[in-house]
Amino acid sequence: MGVGFLHGVLPQGLSRSYFISPTKIQVLTTDEIFFPEELREKLEDELHVKFSVTITRDWDGILANTVASPSADLIFLPSFWANTLVHQNLLSDISGPRKELLQRVASDFTGKAQEGFYFLPFYWMKTGIKIPQEETFPDFLKNKKEPILFLLADEDLLLKHFQVWKEQGLWDQVAQKKILTLQLDQLTRELPKEGAMEASLTQEFKGNSFPQLSALLMWGAAIPANSNQKKLVLEVLDTLTTPEYQEKFLLKTPFNSAFSTVTGNEIPLQRRATFIRDLQLKDTLILEGKDQDAKNKLKHEFNFIL
């Protein structure tokens, strides 16, 4: 089955006359890494569409563009943001009559899909605090020679970390560190020589012996219920989620795949969907929904401005 083809049917984009201007698709993404320019251009050429992309981590802006009528057409976002939009009836069921997209996702990531499939998982990651010299997290906090703590620039995850560390009596020590934030595309950087960094894990590590240092995160796509381009966006997702596309772009990210179909020889076992079964998830933070007041809580409860 070639890219863009499903049961012998040409995608709508390829069947259009090239003398007609490409249809514009409005895309929101919380991070450039989910929908990079190289990927957009490849899809535009193949499907004869044009993407108008806005990169924003402003929850209120994404919510406004989802509520609007017509709304944005396609959103790339964290799963827990999508959960909140689903509970507000703002997303469209994207399983389709034959559920092709759903069938490409590994069963560990589909949840209760029988009740509706509103979020299409692409990537997952288990994070942890990596510390130089095999120290534990409490050891790192006591070590004044390691002054910096790098954490992911996600307001909900930051808040959850801080709240847990406060409950565990560690916040005063954490607050003495210089806390800097990392974007997702910076996760491939080397571990700092004097500090600790939240990073992707492929196996358990010594620092994880202290509860709730790690988090399970997932990202993917959703279609707003008020989109006027649902059919065309489904065709885009159909093409984008084929093994050819996913295997071409996965290794350019720090993520693991959520698709059971991504099994090419060049894809390491720890980057495949099945690897999640080899990780211990006890005491792992899992965010269920968007805390719409997260930024204010970070500011007022922890004197932290993202």
PDB file of C-alpha atoms in Angstrom:
ATOM      1  CA  MET A   1       0.000   0.000   0.000  1.00  0.00           C
ATOM      2  CA  GLY A   2       1.722   3.142  -1.161  1.00  0.00           C
ATOM      3  CA  VAL A   3       1.797   6.369   0.788  1.00  0.00           C
ATOM      4  CA  GLY A   4      -1.469   8.249   0.436  1.00  0.00           C
ATOM      5  CA  PHE A   5      -3.404   5.273  -0.901  1.00  0.00           C
ATOM      6  CA  LEU A   6      -5.976   3.239   0.986  1.00  0.00           C
ATOM      7  CA  HIS A   7      -7.802   0.323  -0.600  1.00  0.00           C
ATOM      8  CA  GLY A   8      -6.946   1.628  -4.056  1.00  0.00           C
ATOM      9  CA  VAL A   9      -8.570   5.044  -3.576  1.00  0.00           C
ATOM     10  CA  LEU A  10      -6.677   8.206  -4.460  1.00  0.00           C
ATOM     11  CA  PRO A  11      -6.593  10.797  -1.648  1.00  0.00           C
ATOM     12  CA  GLN A  12      -8.743  13.817  -2.343  1.00  0.00           C
ATOM     13  CA  GLY A  13      -5.681  16.068  -2.572  1.00  0.00           C
ATOM     14  CA  LEU A  14      -4.095  14.041  -5.367  1.00  0.00           C
ATOM     15  CA  SER A  15      -7.324  13.862  -7.328  1.00  0.00           C
ATOM     16  CA  ARG A  16      -7.716  17.638  -7.477  1.00  0.00           C
ATOM     17  CA  SER A  17      -6.726  19.638 -10.520  1.00  0.00           C
ATOM     18  CA  TYR A  18      -3.390  21.332 -10.048  1.00  0.00           C
ATOM     19  CA  PHE A  19      -4.822  24.386 -11.791  1.00  0.00           C
ATOM     20  CA  ILE A  20      -6.957  24.955  -8.687  1.00  0.00           C
ATOM     21  CA  SER A  21      -5.401  26.711  -5.702  1.00  0.00           C
ATOM     22  CA  PRO A  22      -4.534  24.295  -2.862  1.00  0.00           C
ATOM     23  CA  THR A  23      -7.003  24.128  -0.011  1.00  0.00           C
ATOM     24  CA  LYS A  24      -5.634  25.799   3.101  1.00  0.00           C
ATOM     25  CA  ILE A  25      -5.615  23.838   6.355  1.00  0.00           C
ATOM     26  CA  GLN A  26      -5.295  25.769   9.618  1.00  0.00           C
ATOM     27  CA  VAL A  27      -2.962  23.957  12.024  1.00  0.00           C
ATOM     28  CA  LEU A  28      -2.156  24.638  15.666  1.00  0.00           C
ATOM     29  CA  THR A  29       0.784  22.911  17.325  1.00  0.00           C
ATOM     30  CA  THR A  30       2.227  23.328  20.778  1.00  0.00           C
ATOM     31  CA  ASP A  31       5.748  22.573  19.492  1.00  0.00           C
ATOM     32  CA  GLU A  32       7.459  22.924  16.112  1.00  0.00           C
ATOM     33  CA  ILE A  33       8.922  19.425  16.469  1.00  0.00           C
ATOM     34  CA  PHE A  34       5.486  17.804  15.993  1.00  0.00           C
ATOM     35  CA  PHE A  35       4.913  19.345  12.548  1.00  0.00           C
ATOM     36  CA  PRO A  36       8.254  20.626  11.194  1.00  0.00           C
ATOM     37  CA  GLU A  37       8.631  22.530   7.951  1.00  0.00           C
ATOM     38  CA  GLU A  38      10.227  19.603   6.107  1.00  0.00           C
ATOM     39  CA  LEU A  39       7.246  17.400   6.925  1.00  0.00           C
ATOM     40  CA  ARG A  40       4.727  20.100   5.995  1.00  0.00           C
ATOM     41  CA  GLU A  41       6.336  20.680   2.610  1.00  0.00           C
ATOM     42  CA  LYS A  42       6.351  16.959   1.807  1.00  0.00           C
ATOM     43  CA  LEU A  43       2.648  16.673   2.615  1.00  0.00           C
ATOM     44  CA  GLU A  44       1.812  19.846   0.684  1.00  0.00           C
ATOM     45  CA  ASP A  45       3.515  18.509  -2.433  1.00  0.00           C
ATOM     46  CA  GLU A  46       1.896  15.099  -2.180  1.00  0.00           C
ATOM     47  CA  LEU A  47      -1.638  16.107  -1.238  1.00  0.00           C
ATOM     48  CA  HIS A  48      -1.822  19.506  -2.969  1.00  0.00           C
ATOM     49  CA  VAL A  49      -2.846  21.343   0.195  1.00  0.00           C
ATOM     50  CA  LYS A  50      -1.418  24.366   1.979  1.00  0.00           C
ATOM     51  CA  PHE A  51      -0.825  24.482   5.719  1.00  0.00           C
ATOM     52  CA  SER A  52      -1.127  27.649   7.756  1.00  0.00           C
ATOM     53  CA  VAL A  53       0.666  26.774  10.991  1.00  0.00           C
ATOM     54  CA  THR A  54       0.581  28.556  14.338  1.00  0.00           C
ATOM     55  CA  ILE A  55       2.980  27.398  17.047  1.00  0.00           C
ATOM     56  CA  THR A  56       1.729  28.222  20.514  1.00  0.00           C
ATOM     57  CA  ARG A  57       1.715  26.834  24.036  1.00  0.00           C
ATOM     58  CA  ASP A  58      -0.913  29.345  25.120  1.00  0.00           C
ATOM     59  CA  TRP A  59      -3.816  27.231  26.354  1.00  0.00           C
ATOM     60  CA  ASP A  60      -6.298  30.086  26.145  1.00  0.00           C
ATOM     61  CA  GLY A  61      -5.323  30.720  22.527  1.00  0.00           C
ATOM     62  CA  ILE A  62      -5.735  27.077  21.570  1.00  0.00           C
ATOM     63  CA  LEU A  63      -9.054  26.900  23.394  1.00  0.00           C
ATOM     64  CA  ALA A  64     -10.313  30.028  21.615  1.00  0.00           C
ATOM     65  CA  ASN A  65      -9.282  28.659  18.217  1.00  0.00           C
ATOM     66  CA  THR A  66     -11.028  25.381  18.993  1.00  0.00           C
ATOM     67  CA  VAL A  67     -14.266  26.972  20.197  1.00  0.00           C
ATOM     68  CA  ALA A  68     -14.441  29.351  17.213  1.00  0.00           C
ATOM     69  CA  SER A  69     -16.727  28.546  14.287  1.00  0.00           C
ATOM     70  CA  PRO A  70     -15.134  27.704  11.979  1.00  0.00           C
ATOM     71  CA  SER A  71     -12.268  26.544  14.154  1.00  0.00           C
ATOM     72  CA  ALA A  72      -8.715  25.482  13.459  1.00  0.00           C
ATOM     73  CA  ASP A  73      -8.665  22.297  11.377  1.00  0.00           C
ATOM     74  CA  LEU A  74      -5.926  20.238  13.036  1.00  0.00           C
ATOM     75  CA  ILE A  75      -4.139  20.419  16.382  1.00  0.00           C
ATOM     76  CA  PHE A  76      -0.945  18.707  17.560  1.00  0.00           C
ATOM     77  CA  LEU A  77      -0.915  18.701  21.355  1.00  0.00           C
ATOM     78  CA  PRO A  78      -0.262  16.696  24.555  1.00  0.00           C
ATOM     79  CA  SER A  79      -2.783  13.969  25.361  1.00  0.00           C
ATOM     80  CA  PHE A  80      -3.896  15.581  28.617  1.00  0.00           C
ATOM     81  CA  TRP A  81      -4.726  18.836  26.812  1.00  0.00           C
ATOM     82  CA  ALA A  82      -6.822  16.796  24.380  1.00  0.00           C
ATOM     83  CA  ASN A  83      -8.584  15.080  27.307  1.00  0.00           C
ATOM     84  CA  THR A  84      -9.795  18.452  28.568  1.00  0.00           C
ATOM     85  CA  LEU A  85     -11.037  19.452  25.101  1.00  0.00           C
ATOM     86  CA  VAL A  86     -12.856  16.117  24.787  1.00  0.00           C
ATOM     87  CA  HIS A  87     -14.654  16.680  28.087  1.00  0.00           C
ATOM     88  CA  GLN A  88     -15.852  20.011  26.702  1.00  0.00           C
ATOM     89  CA  ASN A  89     -17.167  18.286  23.533  1.00  0.00           C
ATOM     90  CA  LEU A  90     -14.785  20.294  21.346  1.00  0.00           C
ATOM     91  CA  LEU A  91     -13.130  17.485  19.382  1.00  0.00           C
ATOM     92  CA  SER A  92     -14.356  15.303  16.530  1.00  0.00           C
ATOM     93  CA  ASP A  93     -14.316  11.493  16.527  1.00  0.00           C
ATOM     94  CA  ILE A  94     -11.568  10.595  14.050  1.00  0.00           C
ATOM     95  CA  SER A  95     -11.858   6.798  14.001  1.00  0.00           C
ATOM     96  CA  GLY A  96     -13.774   6.804  10.704  1.00  0.00           C
ATOM     97  CA  PRO A  97     -16.192   4.140   9.453  1.00  0.00           C
ATOM     98  CA  ARG A  98     -13.473   1.496   8.990  1.00  0.00           C
ATOM     99  CA  LYS A  99     -11.343   2.707  11.928  1.00  0.00           C
ATOM    100  CA  GLU A 100      -8.101   2.597   9.895  1.00  0.00           C
ATOM    101  CA  LEU A 101      -6.362   5.226  12.005  1.00  0.00           C
ATOM    102  CA  LEU A 102      -7.345   3.510  15.251  1.00  0.00           C
ATOM    103  CA  GLN A 103      -6.002   0.195  13.972  1.00  0.00           C
ATOM    104  CA  ARG A 104      -2.538   1.696  13.416  1.00  0.00           C
ATOM    105  CA  VAL A 105      -2.195   2.701  17.075  1.00  0.00           C
ATOM    106  CA  ALA A 106      -0.792   0.126  19.505  1.00  0.00           C
ATOM    107  CA  SER A 107      -3.450  -1.125  21.916  1.00  0.00           C
ATOM    108  CA  ASP A 108      -1.525   0.250  24.923  1.00  0.00           C
ATOM    109  CA  PHE A 109      -2.330   3.782  23.715  1.00  0.00           C
ATOM    110  CA  THR A 110      -5.941   3.556  22.524  1.00  0.00           C
ATOM    111  CA  GLY A 111      -7.683   3.694  25.898  1.00  0.00           C
ATOM    112  CA  LYS A 112     -11.466   3.323  25.782  1.00  0.00           C
ATOM    113  CA  ALA A 113     -11.654   3.850  22.038  1.00  0.00           C
ATOM    114  CA  GLN A 114     -15.050   2.163  21.882  1.00  0.00           C
ATOM    115  CA  GLU A 115     -16.495   5.310  23.466  1.00  0.00           C
ATOM    116  CA  GLY A 116     -15.028   7.517  20.746  1.00  0.00           C
ATOM    117  CA  PHE A 117     -11.581   8.113  19.289  1.00  0.00           C
ATOM    118  CA  TYR A 118     -10.898  11.838  19.644  1.00  0.00           C
ATOM    119  CA  PHE A 119      -7.112  11.874  20.038  1.00  0.00           C
ATOM    120  CA  LEU A 120      -4.657  10.156  17.691  1.00  0.00           C
ATOM    121  CA  PRO A 121      -1.455   9.278  19.615  1.00  0.00           C
ATOM    122  CA  PHE A 122       1.777   9.734  17.660  1.00  0.00           C
ATOM    123  CA  TYR A 123       4.557   9.815  20.253  1.00  0.00           C
ATOM    124  CA  TRP A 124       5.240   8.830  23.839  1.00  0.00           C
ATOM    125  CA  MET A 125       8.079   9.261  26.272  1.00  0.00           C
ATOM    126  CA  LYS A 126       8.916   8.321  29.819  1.00  0.00           C
ATOM    127  CA  THR A 127      10.981  11.075  31.374  1.00  0.00           C
ATOM    128  CA  GLY A 128      13.205  11.069  34.416  1.00  0.00           C
ATOM    129  CA  ILE A 129      15.686  13.312  36.198  1.00  0.00           C
ATOM    130  CA  LYS A 130      19.138  12.299  34.975  1.00  0.00           C
ATOM    131  CA  ILE A 131      21.910  13.200  37.394  1.00  0.00           C
ATOM    132  CA  PRO A 132      25.694  13.125  36.887  1.00  0.00           C
ATOM    133  CA  GLN A 133      27.879  10.597  38.669  1.00  0.00           C
ATOM    134  CA  GLU A 134      25.006   8.186  39.389  1.00  0.00           C
ATOM    135  CA  GLU A 135      23.753  10.254  42.325  1.00  0.00           C
ATOM    136  CA  THR A 136      20.256   9.927  43.697  1.00  0.00           C
ATOM    137  CA  PHE A 137      17.947  12.929  43.557  1.00  0.00           C
ATOM    138  CA  PRO A 138      18.313  13.701  47.298  1.00  0.00           C
ATOM    139  CA  ASP A 139      22.112  13.549  46.872  1.00  0.00           C
ATOM    140  CA  PHE A 140      21.872  15.999  43.993  1.00  0.00           C
ATOM    141  CA  LEU A 141      19.778  18.411  46.059  1.00  0.00           C
ATOM    142  CA  LYS A 142      22.386  18.400  48.835  1.00  0.00           C
ATOM    143  CA  ASN A 143      25.297  18.897  46.416  1.00  0.00           C
ATOM    144  CA  LYS A 144      25.958  22.641  46.133  1.00  0.00           C
ATOM    145  CA  LYS A 145      28.480  22.032  43.344  1.00  0.00           C
ATOM    146  CA  GLU A 146      25.598  21.079  41.018  1.00  0.00           C
ATOM    147  CA  PRO A 147      23.507  24.267  40.967  1.00  0.00           C
ATOM    148  CA  ILE A 148      21.255  23.786  37.914  1.00  0.00           C
ATOM    149  CA  LEU A 149      18.112  21.721  37.404  1.00  0.00           C
ATOM    150  CA  PHE A 150      16.778  21.546  33.835  1.00  0.00           C
ATOM    151  CA  LEU A 151      13.085  20.646  33.563  1.00  0.00           C
ATOM    152  CA  LEU A 152      10.713  20.361  30.609  1.00  0.00           C
ATOM    153  CA  ALA A 153       8.950  23.616  29.761  1.00  0.00           C
ATOM    154  CA  ASP A 154       5.475  22.234  30.389  1.00  0.00           C
ATOM    155  CA  GLU A 155       3.502  24.233  32.924  1.00  0.00           C
ATOM    156  CA  ASP A 156       1.376  21.271  34.065  1.00  0.00           C
ATOM    157  CA  LEU A 157       4.326  18.927  34.478  1.00  0.00           C
ATOM    158  CA  LEU A 158       6.347  21.594  36.284  1.00  0.00           C
ATOM    159  CA  LEU A 159       3.463  22.231  38.658  1.00  0.00           C
ATOM    160  CA  LYS A 160       3.012  18.526  39.341  1.00  0.00           C
ATOM    161  CA  HIS A 161       6.728  18.070  40.030  1.00  0.00           C
ATOM    162  CA  PHE A 162       6.750  21.028  42.421  1.00  0.00           C
ATOM    163  CA  GLN A 163       3.616  19.889  44.245  1.00  0.00           C
ATOM    164  CA  VAL A 164       4.968  16.363  44.735  1.00  0.00           C
ATOM    165  CA  TRP A 165       8.335  17.631  45.921  1.00  0.00           C
ATOM    166  CA  LYS A 166       6.569  19.940  48.354  1.00  0.00           C
ATOM    167  CA  GLU A 167       4.543  17.003  49.714  1.00  0.00           C
ATOM    168  CA  GLN A 168       7.768  15.031  50.082  1.00  0.00           C
ATOM    169  CA  GLY A 169       9.457  17.862  51.990  1.00  0.00           C
ATOM    170  CA  LEU A 170      11.975  18.540  49.207  1.00  0.00           C
ATOM    171  CA  TRP A 171      10.739  21.833  47.796  1.00  0.00           C
ATOM    172  CA  ASP A 172      12.946  24.082  49.943  1.00  0.00           C
ATOM    173  CA  GLN A 173      16.023  22.251  48.652  1.00  0.00           C
ATOM    174  CA  VAL A 174      14.760  22.268  45.046  1.00  0.00           C
ATOM    175  CA  ALA A 175      14.085  26.004  45.257  1.00  0.00           C
ATOM    176  CA  GLN A 176      17.764  26.601  46.067  1.00  0.00           C
ATOM    177  CA  LYS A 177      18.701  25.277  42.626  1.00  0.00           C
ATOM    178  CA  LYS A 178      18.628  27.412  39.519  1.00  0.00           C
ATOM    179  CA  ILE A 179      15.685  25.936  37.604  1.00  0.00           C
ATOM    180  CA  LEU A 180      15.903  26.302  33.820  1.00  0.00           C
ATOM    181  CA  THR A 181      13.478  24.921  31.262  1.00  0.00           C
ATOM    182  CA  LEU A 182      13.994  22.825  28.139  1.00  0.00           C
ATOM    183  CA  GLN A 183      11.910  22.672  24.979  1.00  0.00           C
ATOM    184  CA  LEU A 184      11.185  19.222  23.573  1.00  0.00           C
ATOM    185  CA  ASP A 185      13.634  19.641  20.711  1.00  0.00           C
ATOM    186  CA  GLN A 186      16.409  20.226  23.273  1.00  0.00           C
ATOM    187  CA  LEU A 187      16.064  16.803  24.875  1.00  0.00           C
ATOM    188  CA  THR A 188      18.862  15.371  22.748  1.00  0.00           C
ATOM    189  CA  ARG A 189      21.422  17.682  24.346  1.00  0.00           C
ATOM    190  CA  GLU A 190      24.126  16.234  26.557  1.00  0.00           C
ATOM    191  CA  LEU A 191      23.691  16.025  30.303  1.00  0.00           C
ATOM    192  CA  PRO A 192      25.162  19.154  31.925  1.00  0.00           C
ATOM    193  CA  LYS A 193      28.390  18.648  33.872  1.00  0.00           C
ATOM    194  CA  GLU A 194      27.118  20.608  36.858  1.00  0.00           C
ATOM    195  CA  GLY A 195      23.462  19.909  37.246  1.00  0.00           C
ATOM    196  CA  ALA A 196      20.589  17.522  36.526  1.00  0.00           C
ATOM    197  CA  MET A 197      18.253  17.337  33.574  1.00  0.00           C
ATOM    198  CA  GLU A 198      14.818  15.913  32.860  1.00  0.00           C
ATOM    199  CA  ALA A 199      15.263  13.655  29.853  1.00  0.00           C
ATOM    200  CA  SER A 200      13.838  10.677  28.018  1.00  0.00           C
ATOM    201  CA  LEU A 201      14.462   7.282  29.609  1.00  0.00           C
ATOM    202  CA  THR A 202      14.933   3.968  27.838  1.00  0.00           C
ATOM    203  CA  GLN A 203      15.537   1.986  31.002  1.00  0.00           C
ATOM    204  CA  GLU A 204      15.214   2.335  34.738  1.00  0.00           C
ATOM    205  CA  PHE A 205      17.876   4.414  36.474  1.00  0.00           C
ATOM    206  CA  LYS A 206      19.235   4.865  39.971  1.00  0.00           C
ATOM    207  CA  GLY A 207      17.613   8.264  40.492  1.00  0.00           C
ATOM    208  CA  ASN A 208      14.226   6.651  39.967  1.00  0.00           C
ATOM    209  CA  SER A 209      14.554   4.902  43.317  1.00  0.00           C
ATOM    210  CA  PHE A 210      13.084   8.095  44.746  1.00  0.00           C
ATOM    211  CA  PRO A 211       9.322   8.141  44.018  1.00  0.00           C
ATOM    212  CA  GLN A 212       7.680  10.223  41.319  1.00  0.00           C
ATOM    213  CA  LEU A 213      10.680  11.685  39.547  1.00  0.00           C
ATOM    214  CA  SER A 214       9.492  10.301  36.226  1.00  0.00           C
ATOM    215  CA  ALA A 215       6.488  11.082  34.048  1.00  0.00           C
ATOM    216  CA  LEU A 216       4.747   9.348  31.170  1.00  0.00           C
ATOM    217  CA  LEU A 217       3.916  11.815  28.401  1.00  0.00           C
ATOM    218  CA  MET A 218       2.099  11.345  25.107  1.00  0.00           C
ATOM    219  CA  TRP A 219       1.497  13.648  22.140  1.00  0.00           C
ATOM    220  CA  GLY A 220      -0.627  13.410  19.025  1.00  0.00           C
ATOM    221  CA  ALA A 221      -3.294  14.960  16.802  1.00  0.00           C
ATOM    222  CA  ALA A 222      -6.920  16.010  17.143  1.00  0.00           C
ATOM    223  CA  ILE A 223      -9.555  17.551  14.879  1.00  0.00           C
ATOM    224  CA  PRO A 224     -11.759  20.280  16.381  1.00  0.00           C
ATOM    225  CA  ALA A 225     -15.489  19.596  16.127  1.00  0.00           C
ATOM    226  CA  ASN A 226     -15.990  22.978  14.430  1.00  0.00           C
ATOM    227  CA  SER A 227     -13.475  22.359  11.631  1.00  0.00           C
ATOM    228  CA  ASN A 228     -14.827  22.781   8.097  1.00  0.00           C
ATOM    229  CA  GLN A 229     -12.109  20.525   6.687  1.00  0.00           C
ATOM    230  CA  LYS A 230     -12.625  17.259   8.609  1.00  0.00           C
ATOM    231  CA  LYS A 231     -12.614  14.997   5.544  1.00  0.00           C
ATOM    232  CA  LEU A 232      -9.461  16.541   4.116  1.00  0.00           C
ATOM    233  CA  VAL A 233      -7.692  16.516   7.489  1.00  0.00           C
ATOM    234  CA  LEU A 234      -8.476  12.808   7.850  1.00  0.00           C
ATOM    235  CA  GLU A 235      -6.757  12.272   4.503  1.00  0.00           C
ATOM    236  CA  VAL A 236      -3.746  14.206   5.784  1.00  0.00           C
ATOM    237  CA  LEU A 237      -3.632  12.052   8.923  1.00  0.00           C
ATOM    238  CA  ASP A 238      -4.091   8.908   6.849  1.00  0.00           C
ATOM    239  CA  THR A 239      -0.978   9.780   4.846  1.00  0.00           C
ATOM    240  CA  LEU A 240       1.006  11.127   7.787  1.00  0.00           C
ATOM    241  CA  THR A 241       0.522   7.977   9.871  1.00  0.00           C
ATOM    242  CA  THR A 242       1.713   5.509   7.241  1.00  0.00           C
ATOM    243  CA  PRO A 243       4.900   3.605   8.176  1.00  0.00           C
ATOM    244  CA  GLU A 244       6.843   5.389   5.400  1.00  0.00           C
ATOM    245  CA  TYR A 245       6.207   8.823   6.891  1.00  0.00           C
ATOM    246  CA  GLN A 246       6.500   7.789  10.515  1.00  0.00           C
ATOM    247  CA  GLU A 247       9.729   5.858  10.069  1.00  0.00           C
ATOM    248  CA  LYS A 248      11.262   8.686   8.047  1.00  0.00           C
ATOM    249  CA  PHE A 249      10.661  11.339  10.696  1.00  0.00           C
ATOM    250  CA  LEU A 250      10.610   9.455  14.036  1.00  0.00           C
ATOM    251  CA  LEU A 251      14.378   9.312  14.460  1.00  0.00           C
ATOM    252  CA  LYS A 252      14.584  13.082  13.938  1.00  0.00           C
ATOM    253  CA  THR A 253      12.704  13.461  17.223  1.00  0.00           C
ATOM    254  CA  PRO A 254      13.503  12.400  20.824  1.00  0.00           C
ATOM    255  CA  PHE A 255      10.236  10.446  20.986  1.00  0.00           C
ATOM    256  CA  ASN A 256       9.041   6.855  20.785  1.00  0.00           C
ATOM    257  CA  SER A 257       6.292   5.784  18.398  1.00  0.00           C
ATOM    258  CA  ALA A 258       2.739   4.970  19.485  1.00  0.00           C
ATOM    259  CA  PHE A 259       2.042   3.122  16.210  1.00  0.00           C
ATOM    260  CA  SER A 260       2.180  -0.677  16.087  1.00  0.00           C
ATOM    261  CA  THR A 261       2.986  -0.372  12.364  1.00  0.00           C
ATOM    262  CA  VAL A 262       6.326   1.410  12.925  1.00  0.00           C
ATOM    263  CA  THR A 263       8.614  -1.619  12.954  1.00  0.00           C
ATOM    264  CA  GLY A 264      11.258  -0.892  10.300  1.00  0.00           C
ATOM    265  CA  ASN A 265      14.719  -2.344  10.818  1.00  0.00           C
ATOM    266  CA  GLU A 266      16.178   1.129  11.382  1.00  0.00           C
ATOM    267  CA  ILE A 267      13.826   1.785  14.313  1.00  0.00           C
ATOM    268  CA  PRO A 268      15.505   0.676  17.596  1.00  0.00           C
ATOM    269  CA  LEU A 269      13.412  -1.543  19.838  1.00  0.00           C
ATOM    270  CA  GLN A 270      13.335   1.129  22.566  1.00  0.00           C
ATOM    271  CA  ARG A 271      11.731   3.585  20.114  1.00  0.00           C
ATOM    272  CA  ARG A 272       8.813   1.299  19.230  1.00  0.00           C
ATOM    273  CA  ALA A 273       5.341   1.193  20.765  1.00  0.00           C
ATOM    274  CA  THR A 274       5.869  -2.167  22.446  1.00  0.00           C
ATOM    275  CA  PHE A 275       8.788  -0.900  24.533  1.00  0.00           C
ATOM    276  CA  ILE A 276       6.409   0.753  26.997  1.00  0.00           C
ATOM    277  CA  ARG A 277       5.719  -2.740  28.354  1.00  0.00           C
ATOM    278  CA  ASP A 278       9.380  -3.048  29.392  1.00  0.00           C
ATOM    279  CA  LEU A 279       9.250   0.035  31.640  1.00  0.00           C
ATOM    280  CA  GLN A 280       8.060   0.151  35.218  1.00  0.00           C
ATOM    281  CA  LEU A 281       5.312   2.747  35.597  1.00  0.00           C
ATOM    282  CA  LYS A 282       4.924   2.572  39.379  1.00  0.00           C
ATOM    283  CA  ASP A 283       5.236   6.040  40.946  1.00  0.00           C
ATOM    284  CA  THR A 284       5.219   7.586  37.461  1.00  0.00           C
ATOM    285  CA  LEU A 285       3.405  10.895  37.019  1.00  0.00           C
ATOM    286  CA  ILE A 286       0.541  10.701  34.516  1.00  0.00           C
ATOM    287  CA  LEU A 287      -1.314  13.917  33.714  1.00  0.00           C
ATOM    288  CA  GLU A 288      -5.012  13.325  33.144  1.00  0.00           C
ATOM    289  CA  GLY A 289      -6.134  16.813  32.112  1.00  0.00           C
ATOM    290  CA  LYS A 290      -5.058  20.396  31.539  1.00  0.00           C
ATOM    291  CA  ASP A 291      -4.857  22.541  34.670  1.00  0.00           C
ATOM    292  CA  GLN A 292      -6.098  25.812  33.205  1.00  0.00           C
ATOM    293  CA  ASP A 293      -4.721  27.726  36.186  1.00  0.00           C
ATOM    294  CA  ALA A 294      -1.263  26.109  36.115  1.00  0.00           C
ATOM    295  CA  LYS A 295       0.682  29.289  35.291  1.00  0.00           C
ATOM    296  CA  ASN A 296      -0.930  31.230  38.154  1.00  0.00           C
ATOM    297  CA  LYS A 297      -0.294  28.384  40.600  1.00  0.00           C
ATOM    298  CA  LEU A 298       3.370  28.239  39.566  1.00  0.00           C
ATOM    299  CA  LYS A 299       3.673  31.983  40.113  1.00  0.00           C
ATOM    300  CA  HIS A 300       1.781  32.356  43.373  1.00  0.00           C
ATOM    301  CA  GLU A 301       2.544  29.041  45.097  1.00  0.00           C
ATOM    302  CA  PHE A 302       6.135  28.533  43.965  1.00  0.00           C
ATOM    303  CA  ASN A 303       7.297  31.970  42.785  1.00  0.00           C
ATOM    304  CA  PHE A 304       8.118  30.452  39.401  1.00  0.00           C
ATOM    305  CA  ILE A 305       7.390  32.195  36.105  1.00  0.00           C
ATOM    306  CA  LEU A 306       7.575  30.111  32.952  1.00  0.00           C
TER     307      LEU A 306
END
